[in-house]
């Protein structure tokens, strides 16, 4: 996480820490630990994300602290604070502008889709539901071009489904959640995503059953 936060600072602001993001990211794979013979999913995720810094001319991650915050479900908490959410949206807007001006690379589509997913979350918590839906859909539209971050598509479907649930669009939500559950396998943090999908499906179906069981007034 130290590398992630340093990556969001200017070179001048990083000087007091006497370390660079590149040095720290390159150490990540060597810090892996196993518990009962298995690596933690979050460690595997961090190692995979840090691999791009092993290249001779590495391409920086677009917003690593905000991505890790999503993996830890931090947007649910921060989304309750409008000022913090607006600050994150501003950071993501800046990341998007950098991506638009940088040379195209193997990571460009993945990075753009990540920023779209996170912007959609911020916009949802700020109450801009149509805009949020646009960004979630944008991830799905670029599915075939994603090369590395395959976890983005099922998570975009999940977040889109949760948004539909908030708006009372239960049938549409269930369809999106079922697609995320059935059509995607072997991606980063899959167990976490499946747990959230299953919880959302149970809630959506329960709501549908309650609506249908309410007797109509004569």
PDB file of C-alpha atoms in Angstrom:
ATOM      1  CA  UNK A   1       0.000   0.000   0.000  1.00  0.00           C
ATOM      2  CA  UNK A   2       2.940   2.340   0.599  1.00  0.00           C
ATOM      3  CA  UNK A   3       3.932   1.987  -3.054  1.00  0.00           C
ATOM      4  CA  UNK A   4       0.328   2.575  -4.089  1.00  0.00           C
ATOM      5  CA  UNK A   5       0.086   5.820  -2.162  1.00  0.00           C
ATOM      6  CA  UNK A   6       3.516   7.032  -3.275  1.00  0.00           C
ATOM      7  CA  UNK A   7       2.414   6.518  -6.869  1.00  0.00           C
ATOM      8  CA  UNK A   8      -0.206   9.224  -6.384  1.00  0.00           C
ATOM      9  CA  UNK A   9       2.350  11.799  -5.228  1.00  0.00           C
ATOM     10  CA  UNK A  10       4.663  13.977  -7.278  1.00  0.00           C
ATOM     11  CA  UNK A  11       8.404  13.209  -7.301  1.00  0.00           C
ATOM     12  CA  UNK A  12       8.984  16.219  -5.064  1.00  0.00           C
ATOM     13  CA  UNK A  13       6.427  15.028  -2.500  1.00  0.00           C
ATOM     14  CA  UNK A  14       7.992  11.538  -2.467  1.00  0.00           C
ATOM     15  CA  UNK A  15      11.447  12.791  -1.446  1.00  0.00           C
ATOM     16  CA  UNK A  16      10.831  12.749   2.361  1.00  0.00           C
ATOM     17  CA  UNK A  17      10.028   9.019   2.173  1.00  0.00           C
ATOM     18  CA  UNK A  18      13.425   8.158   0.596  1.00  0.00           C
ATOM     19  CA  UNK A  19      11.764   5.413  -1.452  1.00  0.00           C
ATOM     20  CA  UNK A  20      10.169   5.297  -4.880  1.00  0.00           C
ATOM     21  CA  UNK A  21       7.013   3.551  -5.972  1.00  0.00           C
ATOM     22  CA  UNK A  22       8.996   1.528  -8.534  1.00  0.00           C
ATOM     23  CA  UNK A  23      11.415   0.170  -5.925  1.00  0.00           C
ATOM     24  CA  UNK A  24       8.579  -0.816  -3.622  1.00  0.00           C
ATOM     25  CA  UNK A  25       6.416  -2.396  -6.323  1.00  0.00           C
ATOM     26  CA  UNK A  26       9.386  -4.481  -7.469  1.00  0.00           C
ATOM     27  CA  UNK A  27       9.741  -5.893  -3.946  1.00  0.00           C
ATOM     28  CA  UNK A  28       6.125  -7.037  -3.710  1.00  0.00           C
ATOM     29  CA  UNK A  29       6.521 -10.537  -5.195  1.00  0.00           C
ATOM     30  CA  UNK A  30       9.314 -11.337  -2.729  1.00  0.00           C
ATOM     31  CA  UNK A  31       7.102 -10.548   0.263  1.00  0.00           C
ATOM     32  CA  UNK A  32       4.570 -13.301  -0.443  1.00  0.00           C
ATOM     33  CA  UNK A  33       3.639 -15.420   2.555  1.00  0.00           C
ATOM     34  CA  UNK A  34       1.632 -18.617   2.798  1.00  0.00           C
ATOM     35  CA  UNK A  35      -0.839 -19.591   5.491  1.00  0.00           C
ATOM     36  CA  UNK A  36      -1.571 -23.318   5.727  1.00  0.00           C
ATOM     37  CA  UNK A  37       0.258 -23.697   2.426  1.00  0.00           C
ATOM     38  CA  UNK A  38      -1.877 -21.149   0.583  1.00  0.00           C
ATOM     39  CA  UNK A  39      -1.335 -17.535  -0.439  1.00  0.00           C
ATOM     40  CA  UNK A  40      -3.915 -14.939   0.523  1.00  0.00           C
ATOM     41  CA  UNK A  41      -6.104 -13.788  -2.402  1.00  0.00           C
ATOM     42  CA  UNK A  42      -5.286 -10.133  -1.697  1.00  0.00           C
ATOM     43  CA  UNK A  43      -1.556 -10.953  -1.817  1.00  0.00           C
ATOM     44  CA  UNK A  44      -1.973 -12.725  -5.145  1.00  0.00           C
ATOM     45  CA  UNK A  45      -3.862  -9.711  -6.457  1.00  0.00           C
ATOM     46  CA  UNK A  46      -1.190  -7.250  -5.288  1.00  0.00           C
ATOM     47  CA  UNK A  47       1.615  -9.375  -6.783  1.00  0.00           C
ATOM     48  CA  UNK A  48      -0.149  -9.602 -10.133  1.00  0.00           C
ATOM     49  CA  UNK A  49      -0.757  -5.847 -10.239  1.00  0.00           C
ATOM     50  CA  UNK A  50       2.886  -5.127  -9.324  1.00  0.00           C
ATOM     51  CA  UNK A  51       4.295  -7.275 -12.148  1.00  0.00           C
ATOM     52  CA  UNK A  52       4.116  -4.473 -14.674  1.00  0.00           C
ATOM     53  CA  UNK A  53       6.765  -2.597 -12.672  1.00  0.00           C
ATOM     54  CA  UNK A  54       9.297  -5.359 -13.417  1.00  0.00           C
ATOM     55  CA  UNK A  55       9.569  -4.163 -17.012  1.00  0.00           C
ATOM     56  CA  UNK A  56      12.533  -2.022 -18.051  1.00  0.00           C
ATOM     57  CA  UNK A  57      10.208   0.895 -18.809  1.00  0.00           C
ATOM     58  CA  UNK A  58       7.193   0.191 -16.586  1.00  0.00           C
ATOM     59  CA  UNK A  59       3.771   1.695 -17.173  1.00  0.00           C
ATOM     60  CA  UNK A  60       2.310   3.017 -13.940  1.00  0.00           C
ATOM     61  CA  UNK A  61      -0.991   1.820 -12.556  1.00  0.00           C
ATOM     62  CA  UNK A  62      -3.680   4.510 -12.990  1.00  0.00           C
ATOM     63  CA  UNK A  63      -4.958   4.742  -9.393  1.00  0.00           C
ATOM     64  CA  UNK A  64      -3.642   1.864  -7.237  1.00  0.00           C
ATOM     65  CA  UNK A  65      -4.894   3.079  -3.812  1.00  0.00           C
ATOM     66  CA  UNK A  66      -8.417   3.493  -5.152  1.00  0.00           C
ATOM     67  CA  UNK A  67      -8.301   0.052  -6.773  1.00  0.00           C
ATOM     68  CA  UNK A  68      -7.166  -1.615  -3.544  1.00  0.00           C
ATOM     69  CA  UNK A  69      -9.862   0.321  -1.708  1.00  0.00           C
ATOM     70  CA  UNK A  70     -12.406  -1.342  -3.976  1.00  0.00           C
ATOM     71  CA  UNK A  71     -10.945  -4.790  -3.326  1.00  0.00           C
ATOM     72  CA  UNK A  72     -11.400  -4.141   0.410  1.00  0.00           C
ATOM     73  CA  UNK A  73     -14.969  -2.870  -0.116  1.00  0.00           C
ATOM     74  CA  UNK A  74     -13.979   0.612   1.034  1.00  0.00           C
ATOM     75  CA  UNK A  75     -16.369   2.449  -1.277  1.00  0.00           C
ATOM     76  CA  UNK A  76     -19.332   1.297   0.807  1.00  0.00           C
ATOM     77  CA  UNK A  77     -17.908   3.227   3.763  1.00  0.00           C
ATOM     78  CA  UNK A  78     -16.405   6.229   1.974  1.00  0.00           C
ATOM     79  CA  UNK A  79     -19.489   6.527  -0.241  1.00  0.00           C
ATOM     80  CA  UNK A  80     -21.400   7.775   2.815  1.00  0.00           C
ATOM     81  CA  UNK A  81     -19.185  10.868   2.877  1.00  0.00           C
ATOM     82  CA  UNK A  82     -19.908  13.120  -0.081  1.00  0.00           C
ATOM     83  CA  UNK A  83     -16.759  15.228   0.254  1.00  0.00           C
ATOM     84  CA  UNK A  84     -14.464  12.183   0.216  1.00  0.00           C
ATOM     85  CA  UNK A  85     -16.342  10.632  -2.706  1.00  0.00           C
ATOM     86  CA  UNK A  86     -16.102  13.850  -4.720  1.00  0.00           C
ATOM     87  CA  UNK A  87     -12.357  13.941  -3.995  1.00  0.00           C
ATOM     88  CA  UNK A  88     -11.944  10.379  -5.284  1.00  0.00           C
ATOM     89  CA  UNK A  89     -13.963  11.199  -8.397  1.00  0.00           C
ATOM     90  CA  UNK A  90     -11.659  14.158  -9.062  1.00  0.00           C
ATOM     91  CA  UNK A  91      -8.615  11.867  -8.720  1.00  0.00           C
ATOM     92  CA  UNK A  92     -10.180   9.405 -11.176  1.00  0.00           C
ATOM     93  CA  UNK A  93     -10.966  12.199 -13.644  1.00  0.00           C
ATOM     94  CA  UNK A  94      -7.292  13.155 -13.547  1.00  0.00           C
ATOM     95  CA  UNK A  95      -6.288   9.505 -14.076  1.00  0.00           C
ATOM     96  CA  UNK A  96      -8.607   9.301 -17.069  1.00  0.00           C
ATOM     97  CA  UNK A  97      -7.080  12.429 -18.607  1.00  0.00           C
ATOM     98  CA  UNK A  98      -3.593  10.955 -18.195  1.00  0.00           C
ATOM     99  CA  UNK A  99      -4.669   7.756 -19.918  1.00  0.00           C
ATOM    100  CA  UNK A 100      -6.123   9.725 -22.811  1.00  0.00           C
ATOM    101  CA  UNK A 101      -2.853  11.606 -23.324  1.00  0.00           C
ATOM    102  CA  UNK A 102      -0.433   8.716 -22.747  1.00  0.00           C
ATOM    103  CA  UNK A 103       0.776   6.499 -25.628  1.00  0.00           C
ATOM    104  CA  UNK A 104      -1.337   3.395 -26.141  1.00  0.00           C
ATOM    105  CA  UNK A 105       0.000   0.224 -24.490  1.00  0.00           C
ATOM    106  CA  UNK A 106      -1.094  -3.332 -23.695  1.00  0.00           C
ATOM    107  CA  UNK A 107      -2.553  -1.991 -20.456  1.00  0.00           C
ATOM    108  CA  UNK A 108      -4.531   0.943 -21.884  1.00  0.00           C
ATOM    109  CA  UNK A 109      -7.947  -0.724 -22.212  1.00  0.00           C
ATOM    110  CA  UNK A 110      -7.618  -2.472 -18.851  1.00  0.00           C
ATOM    111  CA  UNK A 111      -6.674   0.787 -17.146  1.00  0.00           C
ATOM    112  CA  UNK A 112      -9.495   2.690 -18.822  1.00  0.00           C
ATOM    113  CA  UNK A 113     -11.989   0.017 -17.755  1.00  0.00           C
ATOM    114  CA  UNK A 114     -10.705   0.143 -14.173  1.00  0.00           C
ATOM    115  CA  UNK A 115     -11.154   3.908 -14.056  1.00  0.00           C
ATOM    116  CA  UNK A 116     -14.653   3.513 -15.540  1.00  0.00           C
ATOM    117  CA  UNK A 117     -15.658   0.982 -12.864  1.00  0.00           C
ATOM    118  CA  UNK A 118     -14.394   3.177 -10.034  1.00  0.00           C
ATOM    119  CA  UNK A 119     -15.947   6.331 -11.505  1.00  0.00           C
ATOM    120  CA  UNK A 120     -19.246   4.476 -11.778  1.00  0.00           C
ATOM    121  CA  UNK A 121     -19.072   3.616  -8.081  1.00  0.00           C
ATOM    122  CA  UNK A 122     -18.345   7.202  -7.072  1.00  0.00           C
ATOM    123  CA  UNK A 123     -21.154   8.527  -9.261  1.00  0.00           C
ATOM    124  CA  UNK A 124     -23.569   5.965  -7.830  1.00  0.00           C
ATOM    125  CA  UNK A 125     -22.816   7.051  -4.269  1.00  0.00           C
ATOM    126  CA  UNK A 126     -23.172  10.703  -5.304  1.00  0.00           C
ATOM    127  CA  UNK A 127     -26.632   9.985  -6.718  1.00  0.00           C
ATOM    128  CA  UNK A 128     -25.762  10.344 -10.427  1.00  0.00           C
ATOM    129  CA  UNK A 129     -27.305   7.028 -11.375  1.00  0.00           C
ATOM    130  CA  UNK A 130     -27.539   7.445 -15.148  1.00  0.00           C
ATOM    131  CA  UNK A 131     -23.893   8.449 -15.373  1.00  0.00           C
ATOM    132  CA  UNK A 132     -22.895   5.549 -13.112  1.00  0.00           C
ATOM    133  CA  UNK A 133     -24.807   3.107 -15.310  1.00  0.00           C
ATOM    134  CA  UNK A 134     -23.012   4.492 -18.368  1.00  0.00           C
ATOM    135  CA  UNK A 135     -19.590   3.745 -16.858  1.00  0.00           C
ATOM    136  CA  UNK A 136     -20.543   0.229 -15.719  1.00  0.00           C
ATOM    137  CA  UNK A 137     -21.830  -0.512 -19.222  1.00  0.00           C
ATOM    138  CA  UNK A 138     -18.635   0.901 -20.723  1.00  0.00           C
ATOM    139  CA  UNK A 139     -16.609  -1.816 -18.987  1.00  0.00           C
ATOM    140  CA  UNK A 140     -18.826  -4.528 -20.459  1.00  0.00           C
ATOM    141  CA  UNK A 141     -18.592  -2.992 -23.941  1.00  0.00           C
ATOM    142  CA  UNK A 142     -14.795  -3.336 -23.815  1.00  0.00           C
ATOM    143  CA  UNK A 143     -14.814  -6.892 -22.439  1.00  0.00           C
ATOM    144  CA  UNK A 144     -13.193  -8.541 -25.455  1.00  0.00           C
ATOM    145  CA  UNK A 145     -10.292  -6.061 -25.404  1.00  0.00           C
ATOM    146  CA  UNK A 146      -9.359  -6.565 -21.735  1.00  0.00           C
ATOM    147  CA  UNK A 147      -6.061  -8.466 -21.534  1.00  0.00           C
ATOM    148  CA  UNK A 148      -5.192  -8.777 -17.850  1.00  0.00           C
ATOM    149  CA  UNK A 149      -7.822  -7.455 -15.418  1.00  0.00           C
ATOM    150  CA  UNK A 150     -10.595  -9.924 -16.193  1.00  0.00           C
ATOM    151  CA  UNK A 151     -12.118  -9.328 -12.760  1.00  0.00           C
ATOM    152  CA  UNK A 152     -13.413  -5.966 -13.979  1.00  0.00           C
ATOM    153  CA  UNK A 153     -16.309  -7.298 -16.077  1.00  0.00           C
ATOM    154  CA  UNK A 154     -18.051  -9.472 -13.452  1.00  0.00           C
ATOM    155  CA  UNK A 155     -17.566  -6.706 -10.903  1.00  0.00           C
ATOM    156  CA  UNK A 156     -19.043  -4.111 -13.271  1.00  0.00           C
ATOM    157  CA  UNK A 157     -22.063  -6.411 -13.735  1.00  0.00           C
ATOM    158  CA  UNK A 158     -22.301  -6.796  -9.959  1.00  0.00           C
ATOM    159  CA  UNK A 159     -22.202  -3.052  -9.326  1.00  0.00           C
ATOM    160  CA  UNK A 160     -24.690  -2.417 -12.138  1.00  0.00           C
ATOM    161  CA  UNK A 161     -26.979  -5.042 -10.594  1.00  0.00           C
ATOM    162  CA  UNK A 162     -26.724  -3.420  -7.160  1.00  0.00           C
ATOM    163  CA  UNK A 163     -27.584  -0.058  -8.705  1.00  0.00           C
ATOM    164  CA  UNK A 164     -30.673  -1.569 -10.337  1.00  0.00           C
ATOM    165  CA  UNK A 165     -31.692  -3.006  -6.962  1.00  0.00           C
ATOM    166  CA  UNK A 166     -31.459   0.429  -5.355  1.00  0.00           C
ATOM    167  CA  UNK A 167     -33.810   1.720  -8.046  1.00  0.00           C
ATOM    168  CA  UNK A 168     -36.296  -1.126  -7.610  1.00  0.00           C
ATOM    169  CA  UNK A 169     -35.450  -2.727 -10.978  1.00  0.00           C
ATOM    170  CA  UNK A 170     -35.269  -6.221  -9.483  1.00  0.00           C
ATOM    171  CA  UNK A 171     -35.753  -8.313 -12.613  1.00  0.00           C
ATOM    172  CA  UNK A 172     -32.995  -6.442 -14.424  1.00  0.00           C
ATOM    173  CA  UNK A 173     -30.756  -6.706 -11.348  1.00  0.00           C
ATOM    174  CA  UNK A 174     -31.215 -10.472 -11.122  1.00  0.00           C
ATOM    175  CA  UNK A 175     -30.389 -10.868 -14.810  1.00  0.00           C
ATOM    176  CA  UNK A 176     -27.154  -8.886 -14.422  1.00  0.00           C
ATOM    177  CA  UNK A 177     -26.165 -10.733 -11.249  1.00  0.00           C
ATOM    178  CA  UNK A 178     -26.847 -14.146 -12.778  1.00  0.00           C
ATOM    179  CA  UNK A 179     -24.712 -13.203 -15.788  1.00  0.00           C
ATOM    180  CA  UNK A 180     -21.863 -12.218 -13.473  1.00  0.00           C
ATOM    181  CA  UNK A 181     -22.231 -15.453 -11.513  1.00  0.00           C
ATOM    182  CA  UNK A 182     -22.582 -17.925 -14.381  1.00  0.00           C
ATOM    183  CA  UNK A 183     -20.459 -16.513 -17.206  1.00  0.00           C
ATOM    184  CA  UNK A 184     -17.141 -15.664 -15.543  1.00  0.00           C
ATOM    185  CA  UNK A 185     -14.590 -17.950 -13.881  1.00  0.00           C
ATOM    186  CA  UNK A 186     -10.938 -17.978 -12.785  1.00  0.00           C
ATOM    187  CA  UNK A 187     -10.432 -14.235 -12.276  1.00  0.00           C
ATOM    188  CA  UNK A 188      -8.766 -12.317  -9.454  1.00  0.00           C
ATOM    189  CA  UNK A 189     -10.637 -12.196  -6.133  1.00  0.00           C
ATOM    190  CA  UNK A 190     -13.325 -14.490  -7.540  1.00  0.00           C
ATOM    191  CA  UNK A 191     -14.476 -15.835  -4.155  1.00  0.00           C
ATOM    192  CA  UNK A 192     -15.021 -12.317  -2.815  1.00  0.00           C
ATOM    193  CA  UNK A 193     -17.010 -11.315  -5.871  1.00  0.00           C
ATOM    194  CA  UNK A 194     -19.115 -14.502  -5.798  1.00  0.00           C
ATOM    195  CA  UNK A 195     -19.935 -13.924  -2.132  1.00  0.00           C
ATOM    196  CA  UNK A 196     -21.219 -10.431  -2.928  1.00  0.00           C
ATOM    197  CA  UNK A 197     -23.140 -11.665  -5.980  1.00  0.00           C
ATOM    198  CA  UNK A 198     -24.826 -14.426  -3.987  1.00  0.00           C
ATOM    199  CA  UNK A 199     -25.805 -12.045  -1.182  1.00  0.00           C
ATOM    200  CA  UNK A 200     -27.264  -9.590  -3.711  1.00  0.00           C
ATOM    201  CA  UNK A 201     -29.189 -12.338  -5.513  1.00  0.00           C
ATOM    202  CA  UNK A 202     -30.737 -13.578  -2.274  1.00  0.00           C
ATOM    203  CA  UNK A 203     -31.808 -10.060  -1.373  1.00  0.00           C
ATOM    204  CA  UNK A 204     -33.216  -9.302  -4.851  1.00  0.00           C
ATOM    205  CA  UNK A 205     -35.186 -12.574  -5.003  1.00  0.00           C
ATOM    206  CA  UNK A 206     -36.509 -12.106  -1.484  1.00  0.00           C
ATOM    207  CA  UNK A 207     -37.713  -8.627  -2.419  1.00  0.00           C
ATOM    208  CA  UNK A 208     -39.405  -9.987  -5.557  1.00  0.00           C
ATOM    209  CA  UNK A 209     -41.157 -12.725  -3.558  1.00  0.00           C
ATOM    210  CA  UNK A 210     -42.378 -10.223  -0.962  1.00  0.00           C
ATOM    211  CA  UNK A 211     -43.779  -7.970  -3.687  1.00  0.00           C
ATOM    212  CA  UNK A 212     -45.618 -10.851  -5.343  1.00  0.00           C
ATOM    213  CA  UNK A 213     -46.967 -12.202  -2.041  1.00  0.00           C
ATOM    214  CA  UNK A 214     -48.585  -8.918  -0.986  1.00  0.00           C
ATOM    215  CA  UNK A 215     -52.331  -9.315  -1.572  1.00  0.00           C
ATOM    216  CA  UNK A 216     -53.914  -6.701  -3.789  1.00  0.00           C
ATOM    217  CA  UNK A 217     -56.544  -4.481  -2.214  1.00  0.00           C
ATOM    218  CA  UNK A 218     -60.126  -5.048  -3.378  1.00  0.00           C
TER     219      UNK A 218
END
